[in-house]
CSV table of C-alpha atoms and ligand atoms in Angstrom, one decimal:
chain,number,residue,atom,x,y,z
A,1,UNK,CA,3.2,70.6,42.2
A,2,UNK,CA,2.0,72.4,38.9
A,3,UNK,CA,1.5,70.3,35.4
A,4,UNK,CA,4.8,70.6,34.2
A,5,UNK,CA,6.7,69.4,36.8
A,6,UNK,CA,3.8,66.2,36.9
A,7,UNK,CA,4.4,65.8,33.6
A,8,UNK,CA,8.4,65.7,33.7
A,9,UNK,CA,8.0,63.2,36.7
A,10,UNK,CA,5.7,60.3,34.6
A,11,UNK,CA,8.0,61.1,31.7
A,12,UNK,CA,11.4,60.4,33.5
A,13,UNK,CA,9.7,57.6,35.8
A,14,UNK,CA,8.8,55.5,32.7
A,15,UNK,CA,12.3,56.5,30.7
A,16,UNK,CA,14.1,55.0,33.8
A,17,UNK,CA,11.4,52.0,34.5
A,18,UNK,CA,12.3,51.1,30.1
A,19,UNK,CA,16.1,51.6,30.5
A,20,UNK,CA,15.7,49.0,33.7
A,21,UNK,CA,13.7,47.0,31.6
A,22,UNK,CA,16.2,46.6,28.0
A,23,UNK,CA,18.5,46.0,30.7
A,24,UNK,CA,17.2,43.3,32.0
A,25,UNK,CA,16.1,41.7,28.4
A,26,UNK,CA,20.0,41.9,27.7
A,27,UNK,CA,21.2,40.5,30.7
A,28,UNK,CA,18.3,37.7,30.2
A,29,UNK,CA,17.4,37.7,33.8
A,30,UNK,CA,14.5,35.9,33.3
A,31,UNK,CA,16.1,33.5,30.7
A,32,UNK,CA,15.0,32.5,27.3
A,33,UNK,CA,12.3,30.3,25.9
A,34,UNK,CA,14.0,27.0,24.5
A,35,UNK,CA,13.7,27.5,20.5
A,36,UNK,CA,10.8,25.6,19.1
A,37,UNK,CA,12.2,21.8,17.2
A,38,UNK,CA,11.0,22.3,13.8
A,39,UNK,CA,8.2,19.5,12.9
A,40,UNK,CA,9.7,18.0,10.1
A,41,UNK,CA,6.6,17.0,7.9
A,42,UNK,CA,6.0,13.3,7.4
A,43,UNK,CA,8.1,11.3,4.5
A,44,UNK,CA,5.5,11.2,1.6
A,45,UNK,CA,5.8,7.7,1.5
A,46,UNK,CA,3.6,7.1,4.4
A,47,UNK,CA,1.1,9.7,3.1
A,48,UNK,CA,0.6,8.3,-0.8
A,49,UNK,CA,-2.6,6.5,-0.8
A,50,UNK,CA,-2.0,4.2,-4.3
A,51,UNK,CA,-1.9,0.3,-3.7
A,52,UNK,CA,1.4,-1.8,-2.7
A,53,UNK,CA,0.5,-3.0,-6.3
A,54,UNK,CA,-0.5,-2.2,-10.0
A,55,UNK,CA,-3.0,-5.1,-10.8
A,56,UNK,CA,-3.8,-6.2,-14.3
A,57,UNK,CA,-7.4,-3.7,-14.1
A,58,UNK,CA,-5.6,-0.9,-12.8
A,59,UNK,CA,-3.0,-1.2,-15.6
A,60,UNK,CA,-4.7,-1.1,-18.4
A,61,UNK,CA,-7.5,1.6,-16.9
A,62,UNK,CA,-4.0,3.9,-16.7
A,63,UNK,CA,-3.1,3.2,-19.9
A,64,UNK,CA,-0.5,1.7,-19.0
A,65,UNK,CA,1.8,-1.1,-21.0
A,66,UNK,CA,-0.4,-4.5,-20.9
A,67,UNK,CA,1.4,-5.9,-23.5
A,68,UNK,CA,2.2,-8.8,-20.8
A,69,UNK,CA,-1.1,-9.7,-20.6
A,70,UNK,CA,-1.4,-10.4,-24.4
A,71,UNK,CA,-0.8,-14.3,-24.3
A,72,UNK,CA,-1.2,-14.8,-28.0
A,73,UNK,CA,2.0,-12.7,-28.6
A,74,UNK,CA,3.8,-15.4,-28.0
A,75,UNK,CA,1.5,-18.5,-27.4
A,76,UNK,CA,-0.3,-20.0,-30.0
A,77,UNK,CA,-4.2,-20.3,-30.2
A,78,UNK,CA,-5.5,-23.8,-29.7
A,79,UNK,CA,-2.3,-24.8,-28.3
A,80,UNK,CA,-2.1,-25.5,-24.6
A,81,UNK,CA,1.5,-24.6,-23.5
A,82,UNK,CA,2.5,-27.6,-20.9
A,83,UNK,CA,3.5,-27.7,-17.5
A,84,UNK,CA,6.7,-28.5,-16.2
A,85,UNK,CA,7.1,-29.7,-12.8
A,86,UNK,CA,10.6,-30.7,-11.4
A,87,UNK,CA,11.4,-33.3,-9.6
A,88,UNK,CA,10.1,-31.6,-6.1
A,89,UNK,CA,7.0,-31.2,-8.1
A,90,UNK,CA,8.0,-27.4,-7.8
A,91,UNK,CA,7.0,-25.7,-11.6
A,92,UNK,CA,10.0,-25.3,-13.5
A,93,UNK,CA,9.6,-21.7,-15.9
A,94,UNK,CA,10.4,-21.0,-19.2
A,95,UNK,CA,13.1,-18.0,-19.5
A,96,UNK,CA,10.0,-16.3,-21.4
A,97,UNK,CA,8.4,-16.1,-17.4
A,98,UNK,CA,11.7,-15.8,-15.3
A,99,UNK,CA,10.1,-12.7,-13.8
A,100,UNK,CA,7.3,-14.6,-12.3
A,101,UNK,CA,8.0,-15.4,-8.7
A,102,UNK,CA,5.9,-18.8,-7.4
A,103,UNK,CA,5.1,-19.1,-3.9
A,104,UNK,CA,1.7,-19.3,-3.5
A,105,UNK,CA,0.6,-20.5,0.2
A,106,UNK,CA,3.3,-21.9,2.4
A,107,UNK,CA,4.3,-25.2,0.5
A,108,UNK,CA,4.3,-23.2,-3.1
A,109,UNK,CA,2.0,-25.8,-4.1
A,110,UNK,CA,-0.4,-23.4,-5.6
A,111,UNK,CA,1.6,-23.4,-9.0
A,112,UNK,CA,-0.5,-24.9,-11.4
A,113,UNK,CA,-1.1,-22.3,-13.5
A,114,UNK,CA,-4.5,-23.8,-15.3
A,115,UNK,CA,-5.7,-23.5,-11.4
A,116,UNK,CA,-6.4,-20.0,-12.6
A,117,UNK,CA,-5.3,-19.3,-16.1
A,118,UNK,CA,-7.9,-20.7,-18.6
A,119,UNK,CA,-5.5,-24.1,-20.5
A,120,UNK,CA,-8.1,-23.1,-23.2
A,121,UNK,CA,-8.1,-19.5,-23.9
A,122,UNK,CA,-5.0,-18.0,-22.3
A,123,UNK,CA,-5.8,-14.6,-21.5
A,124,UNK,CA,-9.0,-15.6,-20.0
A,125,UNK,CA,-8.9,-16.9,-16.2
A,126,UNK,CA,-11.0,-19.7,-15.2
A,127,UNK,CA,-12.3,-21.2,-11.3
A,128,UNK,CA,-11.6,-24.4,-10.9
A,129,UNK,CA,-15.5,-25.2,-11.0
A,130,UNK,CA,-15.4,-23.5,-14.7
A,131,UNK,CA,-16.5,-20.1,-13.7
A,132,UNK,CA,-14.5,-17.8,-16.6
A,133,UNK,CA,-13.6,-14.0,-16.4
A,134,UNK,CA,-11.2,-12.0,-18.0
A,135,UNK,CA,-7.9,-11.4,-16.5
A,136,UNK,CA,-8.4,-8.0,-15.4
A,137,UNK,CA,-11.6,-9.6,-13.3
A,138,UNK,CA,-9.9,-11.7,-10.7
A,139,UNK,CA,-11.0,-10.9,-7.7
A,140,UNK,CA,-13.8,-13.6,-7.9
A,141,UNK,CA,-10.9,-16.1,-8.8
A,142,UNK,CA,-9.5,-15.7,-5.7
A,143,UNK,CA,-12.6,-15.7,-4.1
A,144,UNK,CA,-13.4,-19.3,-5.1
A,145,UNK,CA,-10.5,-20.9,-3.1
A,146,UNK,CA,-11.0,-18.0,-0.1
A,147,UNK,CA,-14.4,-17.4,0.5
A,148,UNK,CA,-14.0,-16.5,4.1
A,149,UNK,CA,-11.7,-13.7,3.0
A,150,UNK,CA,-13.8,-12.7,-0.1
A,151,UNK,CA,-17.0,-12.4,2.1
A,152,UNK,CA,-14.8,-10.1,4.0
A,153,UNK,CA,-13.6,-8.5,1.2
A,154,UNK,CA,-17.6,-7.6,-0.5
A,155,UNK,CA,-18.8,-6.4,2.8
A,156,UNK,CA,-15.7,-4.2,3.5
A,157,UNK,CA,-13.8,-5.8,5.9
A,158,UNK,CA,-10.7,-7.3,4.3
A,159,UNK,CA,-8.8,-5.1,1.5
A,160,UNK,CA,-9.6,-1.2,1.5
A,161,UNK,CA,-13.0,0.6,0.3
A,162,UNK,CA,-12.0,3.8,-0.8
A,163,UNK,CA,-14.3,6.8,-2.9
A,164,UNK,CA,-17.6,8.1,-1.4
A,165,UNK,CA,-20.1,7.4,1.2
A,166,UNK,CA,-22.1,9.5,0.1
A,167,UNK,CA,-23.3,7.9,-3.8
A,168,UNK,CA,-24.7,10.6,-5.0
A,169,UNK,CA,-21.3,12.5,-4.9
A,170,UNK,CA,-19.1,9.8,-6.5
A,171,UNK,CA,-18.6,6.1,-6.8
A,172,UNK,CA,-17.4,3.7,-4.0
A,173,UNK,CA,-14.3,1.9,-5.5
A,174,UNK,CA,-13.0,-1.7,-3.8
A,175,UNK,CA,-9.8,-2.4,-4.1
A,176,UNK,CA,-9.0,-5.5,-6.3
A,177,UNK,CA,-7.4,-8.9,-4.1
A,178,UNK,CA,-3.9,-8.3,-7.3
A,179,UNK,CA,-4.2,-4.6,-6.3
A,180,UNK,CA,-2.4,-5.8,-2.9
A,181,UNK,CA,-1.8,-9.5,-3.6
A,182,UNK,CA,0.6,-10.6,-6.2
A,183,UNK,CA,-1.3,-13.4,-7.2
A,184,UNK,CA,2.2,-15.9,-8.0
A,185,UNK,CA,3.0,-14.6,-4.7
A,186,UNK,CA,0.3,-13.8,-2.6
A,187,UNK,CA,1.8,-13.5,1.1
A,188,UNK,CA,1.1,-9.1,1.9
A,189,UNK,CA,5.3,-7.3,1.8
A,190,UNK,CA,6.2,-6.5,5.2
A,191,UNK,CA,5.9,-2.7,5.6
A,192,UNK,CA,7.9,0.0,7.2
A,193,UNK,CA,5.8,1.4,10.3
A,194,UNK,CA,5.5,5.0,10.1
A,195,UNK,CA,7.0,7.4,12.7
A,196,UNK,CA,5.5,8.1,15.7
A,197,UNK,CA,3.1,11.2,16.6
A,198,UNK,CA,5.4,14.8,17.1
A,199,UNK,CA,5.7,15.3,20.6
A,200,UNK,CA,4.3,18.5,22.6
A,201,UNK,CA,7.0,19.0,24.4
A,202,UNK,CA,10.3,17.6,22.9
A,203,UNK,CA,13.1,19.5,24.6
A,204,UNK,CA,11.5,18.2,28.1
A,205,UNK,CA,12.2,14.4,26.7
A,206,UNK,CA,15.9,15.1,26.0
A,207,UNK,CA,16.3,17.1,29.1
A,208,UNK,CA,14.8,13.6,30.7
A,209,UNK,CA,16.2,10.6,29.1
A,210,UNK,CA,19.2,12.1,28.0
A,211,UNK,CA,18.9,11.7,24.3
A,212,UNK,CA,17.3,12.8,21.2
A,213,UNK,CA,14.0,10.3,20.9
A,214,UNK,CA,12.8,11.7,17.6
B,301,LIG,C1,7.0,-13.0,-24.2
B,301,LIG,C2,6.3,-14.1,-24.7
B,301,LIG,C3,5.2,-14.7,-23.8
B,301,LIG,C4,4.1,-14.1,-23.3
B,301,LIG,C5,3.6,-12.7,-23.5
B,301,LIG,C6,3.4,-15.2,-22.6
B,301,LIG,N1,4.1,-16.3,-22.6
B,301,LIG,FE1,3.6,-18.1,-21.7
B,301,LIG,N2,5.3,-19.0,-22.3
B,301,LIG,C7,6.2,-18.4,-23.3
B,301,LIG,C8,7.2,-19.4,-23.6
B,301,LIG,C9,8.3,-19.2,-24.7
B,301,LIG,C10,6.9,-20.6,-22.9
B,301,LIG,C11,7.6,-21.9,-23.0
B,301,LIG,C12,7.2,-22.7,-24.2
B,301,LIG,C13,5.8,-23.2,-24.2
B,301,LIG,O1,5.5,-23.9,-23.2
B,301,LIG,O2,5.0,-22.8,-25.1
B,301,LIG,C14,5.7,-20.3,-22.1
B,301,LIG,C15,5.1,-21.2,-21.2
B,301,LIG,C16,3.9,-20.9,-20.6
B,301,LIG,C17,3.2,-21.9,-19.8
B,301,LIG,C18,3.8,-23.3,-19.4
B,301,LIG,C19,4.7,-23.1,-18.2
B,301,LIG,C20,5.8,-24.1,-18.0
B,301,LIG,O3,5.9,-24.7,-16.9
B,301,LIG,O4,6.5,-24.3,-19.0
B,301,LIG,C21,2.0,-21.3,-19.4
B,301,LIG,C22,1.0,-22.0,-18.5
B,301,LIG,C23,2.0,-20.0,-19.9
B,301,LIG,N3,3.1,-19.8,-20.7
B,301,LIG,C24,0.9,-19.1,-19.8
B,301,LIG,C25,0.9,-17.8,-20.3
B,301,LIG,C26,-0.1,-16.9,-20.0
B,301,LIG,C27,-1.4,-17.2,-19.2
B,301,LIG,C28,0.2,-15.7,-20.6
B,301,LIG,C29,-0.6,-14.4,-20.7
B,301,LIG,C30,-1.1,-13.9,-19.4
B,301,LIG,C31,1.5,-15.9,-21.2
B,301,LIG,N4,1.9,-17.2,-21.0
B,301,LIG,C32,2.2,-14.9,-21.9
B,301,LIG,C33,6.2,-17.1,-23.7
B,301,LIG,C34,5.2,-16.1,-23.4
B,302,LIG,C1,-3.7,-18.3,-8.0
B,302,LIG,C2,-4.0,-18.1,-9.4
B,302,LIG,C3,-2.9,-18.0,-10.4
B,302,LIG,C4,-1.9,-19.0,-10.7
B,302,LIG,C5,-1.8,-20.3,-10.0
B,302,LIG,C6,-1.2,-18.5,-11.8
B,302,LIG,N1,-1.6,-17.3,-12.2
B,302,LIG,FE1,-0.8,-16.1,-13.6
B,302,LIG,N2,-2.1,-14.6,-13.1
B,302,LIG,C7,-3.2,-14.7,-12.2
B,302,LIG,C8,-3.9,-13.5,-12.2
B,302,LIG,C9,-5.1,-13.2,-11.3
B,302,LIG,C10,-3.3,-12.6,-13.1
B,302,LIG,C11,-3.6,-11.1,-13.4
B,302,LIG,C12,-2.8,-10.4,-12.5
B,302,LIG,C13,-3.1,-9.0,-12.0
B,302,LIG,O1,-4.3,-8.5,-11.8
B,302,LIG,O2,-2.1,-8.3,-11.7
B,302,LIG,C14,-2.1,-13.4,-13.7
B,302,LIG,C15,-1.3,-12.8,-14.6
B,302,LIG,C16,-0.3,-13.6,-15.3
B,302,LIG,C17,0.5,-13.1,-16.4
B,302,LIG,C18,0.6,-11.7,-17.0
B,302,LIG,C19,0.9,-10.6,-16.1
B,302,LIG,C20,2.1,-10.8,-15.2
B,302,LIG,O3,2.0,-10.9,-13.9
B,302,LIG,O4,3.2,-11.0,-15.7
B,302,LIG,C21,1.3,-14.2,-16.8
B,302,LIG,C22,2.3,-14.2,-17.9
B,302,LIG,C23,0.9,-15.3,-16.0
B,302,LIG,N3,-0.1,-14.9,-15.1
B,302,LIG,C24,1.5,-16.6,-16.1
B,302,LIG,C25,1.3,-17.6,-15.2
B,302,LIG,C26,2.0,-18.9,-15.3
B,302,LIG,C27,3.0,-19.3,-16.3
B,302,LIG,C28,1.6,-19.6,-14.2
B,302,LIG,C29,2.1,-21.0,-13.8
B,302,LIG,C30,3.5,-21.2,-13.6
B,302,LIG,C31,0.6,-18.8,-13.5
B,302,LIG,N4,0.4,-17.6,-14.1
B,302,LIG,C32,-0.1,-19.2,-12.4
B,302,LIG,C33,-3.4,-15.8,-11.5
B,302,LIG,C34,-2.7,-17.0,-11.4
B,303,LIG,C1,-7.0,-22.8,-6.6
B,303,LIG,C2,-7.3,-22.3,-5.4
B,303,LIG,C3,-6.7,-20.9,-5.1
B,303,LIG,C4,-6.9,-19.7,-5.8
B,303,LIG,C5,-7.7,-19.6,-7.1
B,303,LIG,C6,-6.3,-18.7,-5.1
B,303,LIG,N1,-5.7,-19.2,-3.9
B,303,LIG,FE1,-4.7,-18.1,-2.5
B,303,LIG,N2,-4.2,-19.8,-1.5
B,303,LIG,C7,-4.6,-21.1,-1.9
B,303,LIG,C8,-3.9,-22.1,-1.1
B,303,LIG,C9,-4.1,-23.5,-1.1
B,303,LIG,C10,-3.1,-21.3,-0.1
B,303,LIG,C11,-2.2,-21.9,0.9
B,303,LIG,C12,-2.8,-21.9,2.2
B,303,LIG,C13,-1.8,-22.3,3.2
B,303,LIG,O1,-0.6,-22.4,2.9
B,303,LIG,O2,-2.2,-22.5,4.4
B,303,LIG,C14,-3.3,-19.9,-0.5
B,303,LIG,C15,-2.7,-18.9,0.2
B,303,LIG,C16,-3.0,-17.5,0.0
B,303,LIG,C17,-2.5,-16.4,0.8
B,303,LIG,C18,-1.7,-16.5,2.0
B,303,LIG,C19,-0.2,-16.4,1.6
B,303,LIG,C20,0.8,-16.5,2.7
B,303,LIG,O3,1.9,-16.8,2.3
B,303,LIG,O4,0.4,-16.4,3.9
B,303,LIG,C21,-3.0,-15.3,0.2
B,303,LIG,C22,-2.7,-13.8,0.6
B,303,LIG,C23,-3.7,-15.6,-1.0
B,303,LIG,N3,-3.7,-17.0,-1.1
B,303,LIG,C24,-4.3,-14.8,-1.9
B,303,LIG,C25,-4.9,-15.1,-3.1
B,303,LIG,C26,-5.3,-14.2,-4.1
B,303,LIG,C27,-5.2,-12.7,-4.0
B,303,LIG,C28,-5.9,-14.9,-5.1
B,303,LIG,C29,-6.4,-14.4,-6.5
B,303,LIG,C30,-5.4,-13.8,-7.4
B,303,LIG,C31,-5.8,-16.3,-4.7
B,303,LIG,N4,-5.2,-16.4,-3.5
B,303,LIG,C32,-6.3,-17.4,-5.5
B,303,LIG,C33,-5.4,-21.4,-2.9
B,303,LIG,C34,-5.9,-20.5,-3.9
B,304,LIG,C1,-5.9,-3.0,0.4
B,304,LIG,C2,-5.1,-4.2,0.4
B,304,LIG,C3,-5.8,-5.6,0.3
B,304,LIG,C4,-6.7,-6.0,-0.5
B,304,LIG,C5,-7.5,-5.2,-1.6
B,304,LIG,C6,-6.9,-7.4,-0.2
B,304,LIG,N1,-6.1,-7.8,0.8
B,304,LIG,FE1,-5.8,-9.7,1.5
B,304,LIG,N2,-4.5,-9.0,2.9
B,304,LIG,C7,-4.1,-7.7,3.0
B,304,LIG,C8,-3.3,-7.6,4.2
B,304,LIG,C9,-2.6,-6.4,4.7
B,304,LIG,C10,-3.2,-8.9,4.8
B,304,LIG,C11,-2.5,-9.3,6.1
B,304,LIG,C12,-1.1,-9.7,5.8
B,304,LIG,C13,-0.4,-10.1,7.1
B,304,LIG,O1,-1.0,-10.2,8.1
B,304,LIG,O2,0.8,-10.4,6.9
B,304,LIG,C14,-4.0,-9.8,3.9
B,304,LIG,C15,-4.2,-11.1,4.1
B,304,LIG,C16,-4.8,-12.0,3.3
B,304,LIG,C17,-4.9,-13.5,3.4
B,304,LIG,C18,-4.2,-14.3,4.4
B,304,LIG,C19,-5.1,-14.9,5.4
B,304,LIG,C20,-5.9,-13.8,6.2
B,304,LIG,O3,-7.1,-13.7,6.0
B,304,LIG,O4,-5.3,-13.2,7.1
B,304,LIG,C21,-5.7,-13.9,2.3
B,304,LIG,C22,-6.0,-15.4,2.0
B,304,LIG,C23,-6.1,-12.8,1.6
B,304,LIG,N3,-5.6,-11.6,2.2
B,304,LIG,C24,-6.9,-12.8,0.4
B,304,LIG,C25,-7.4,-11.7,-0.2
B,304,LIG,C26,-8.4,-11.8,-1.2
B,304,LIG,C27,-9.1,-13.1,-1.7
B,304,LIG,C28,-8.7,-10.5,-1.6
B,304,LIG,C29,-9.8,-10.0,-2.6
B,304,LIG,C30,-11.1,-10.5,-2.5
B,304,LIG,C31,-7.9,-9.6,-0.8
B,304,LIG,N4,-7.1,-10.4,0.0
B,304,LIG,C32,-7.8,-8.2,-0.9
B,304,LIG,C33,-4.4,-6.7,2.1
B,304,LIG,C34,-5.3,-6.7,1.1
C-alpha cells in the first residue's frame, strides 16, 4: 500500500468512526446526565449577624433616636413618678408606656420598676444593693439578680463574644444581656431554624422517597 492510499484509509476510518459517534450522541444511547438542582443560596436572614435586639448602648452608639431614654422629657426632676399595682398586684401602665410589655420571669412579678430604674434619678439605673450606672450600662444590673448567668456571660459562655482574638488586630466586643434580652420581657423569641445543609446528591432522594425533600 503506498502513502496515499494509507492516508485516505485513517482519513475515511475516523470520518465514519465520528459520523457513528454524532449518531449516537443524538440518539442518546448512553443517556443523559440528570441536570444539576440549582443551590439556591441561603435566605439572608439566617446569615445577618446583628442582635435579635437594639439595646439602649447600641442605640445611641448608631446614632440612632434615644429620645425614649430621656426621662426628664416628660418626668419631672425630684419627683418620683408612683407605682401602680392592680389588684393582682400586676403594674398597671400609664398610656405614656403602653409600648412596654411586662413579663419578667414566669409570675411577671419582676415589675417593679425602681428594681432597676433609679426612683431618684430616672435615667440612671440602680441594683438593688445601690450599685448606680447609667442606662446604656446594664449588663451589670442584670448581673446582680443572675450571677450564675453573668459569670457565664464575662468569661464567654452565655451571650456571644464577637471581634478579634487576636488584640492587637481589633477589639473583642461582648454582647450586652438588652442586646438579646428585652429587659420588660426577658424570656429569648423563639427562632426559626435554618434550612438544612444542600444535599450531594438530590435527584437520588426524589428518585428514592418519592418527593422533593428540599
Ligand atoms: C413620653 C413621656 C414619657 C417619657 C419619655 C418617660 N415617661 Fe415615665 N411616665 C410618663 C407618664 C405620663 C406617666 C404617668 C404619670 C406619672 O406617674 O408621672 C409615667 C409613669 C412612669 C412610672 C410610674 C409607672 C406607673 O405604674 O404608673 C415610672 C416608674 C416611669 N414613668 C419611669 C420612666 C423612666 C425610667 C423613663 C426613662 C427611661 C420614663 N419614665 C420616660 C411619661 C413618660
Ligand atoms: C429588670 C430591670 C427593669 C425593670 C423591672 C424595669 N426596667 Fe425599664 N429598663 C431597664 C433597662 C436595663 C433599660 C435599658 C434598655 C436597653 O438597654 O435596651 C430600660 C429602659 C426603659 C425605658 C426606655 C427605653 C424603652 O425600652 O422604652 C423606659 C421608658 C422604662 N425602662 C420604663 C420602665 C417602667 C415604667 C418600668 C416599670 C413598670 C420598668 N422600666 C421596669 C430595666 C428595667
Ligand atoms: C431585681 C432582680 C432582677 C434583675 C435586676 C434582673 N432580673 Fe431577670 N429575673 C429575675 C427573676 C426573679 C426572674 C424569674 C425567675 C423565674 O421565674 O424562675 C428573672 C428571669 C429572667 C429571665 C428568664 C425569663 C424567662 O421567661 O424564662 C431572663 C432571660 C432574665 N431574667 C434576664 C434578665 C436581664 C437581661 C436583666 C437585665 C436587664 C435582668 N434579668 C435583670 C430577677 C431579676
Ligand atoms: C447573644 C445573645 C445573648 C446575650 C448577649 C445574653 N443572653 Fe441570656 N440567653 C440567650 C439565649 C439564646 C438564652 C436561651 C433561651 C432559651 O433557652 O429559650 C438565654 C437565656 C438566659 C436566661 C435564662 C436562664 C438560663 O440561663 O438558661 C437568663 C437568666 C439570661 N439568659 C440572662 C442573661 C444575662 C444576665 C445576660 C448578660 C450578662 C445575657 N443573658 C446575655 C441569649 C443571650
Amino acid at each position: 500500500m503506498n502513502a496515499d492510499a494509507k492516508k485516505s484509509l485513517v482519513l475515511n476510518g475516523s470520518a465514519i468512526v465520528f459520523v457513528a459517534l454524532a449518531g449516537a450522541f443524538l440518539l442518546d444511547l448512553w443517556g443523559r446526565p440528570v441536570a444539576t438542582v440549582p443551590i439556591v443560596p441561603v435566605a439572608p436572614d439566617f446569615t445577618n449577624t446583628a442582635t435579635v435586639r437594639l439595646s439602649a448602648a447600641e442605640l445611641v452608639r448608631t446614632g440612632g433616636d434615644a429620645s425614649g431614654l430621656d426621662c426628664y422629657v416628660c418626668h419631672e426632676k425630684g419627683k418620683t413618678p408612683v407605682i401602680h399595682f392592680g389588684t393582682n398586684n400586676l403594674v398597671i401602665l400609664p398610656k405614656e408606656h403602653e409600648d412596654l410589655v411586662m413579663r419578667h420571669g414566669r409570675n411577671d412579678r419582676n415589675d417593679n420598676c425602681y428594681n432597676c430604674h433609679d426612683a431618684d434619678n430616672l435615667d440612671m439605673l440602680k441594683t438593688r444593693d445601690g450599685h448606680k450606672s447609667k442606662i446604656t450600662e446594664s449588663s451589670r444590673l442584670c448581673g446582680s439578680c443572675h450571677g450564675p448567668t453573668y459569670r457565664d456571660w464575662e468569661v464567654g459562655i452565655h451571650g456571644r463574644t464577637s471581634g478579634f482574638w487576636d488584640r492587637q488586630r481589633g477589639a473583642m466586643v461582648r454582647q450586652d444581656c438588652t442586646s438579646c434580652h428585652d429587659p420588660h420581657s426577658p424570656a429569648f423569641p423563639a427562632m426559626k431554624p435554618g434550612p438544612r445543609p444542600n444535599q450531594l446528591h438530590p435527584e437520588k432522594d426524589v428518585a428514592e422517597n418519592g418527593k422533593e425533600t428540599h
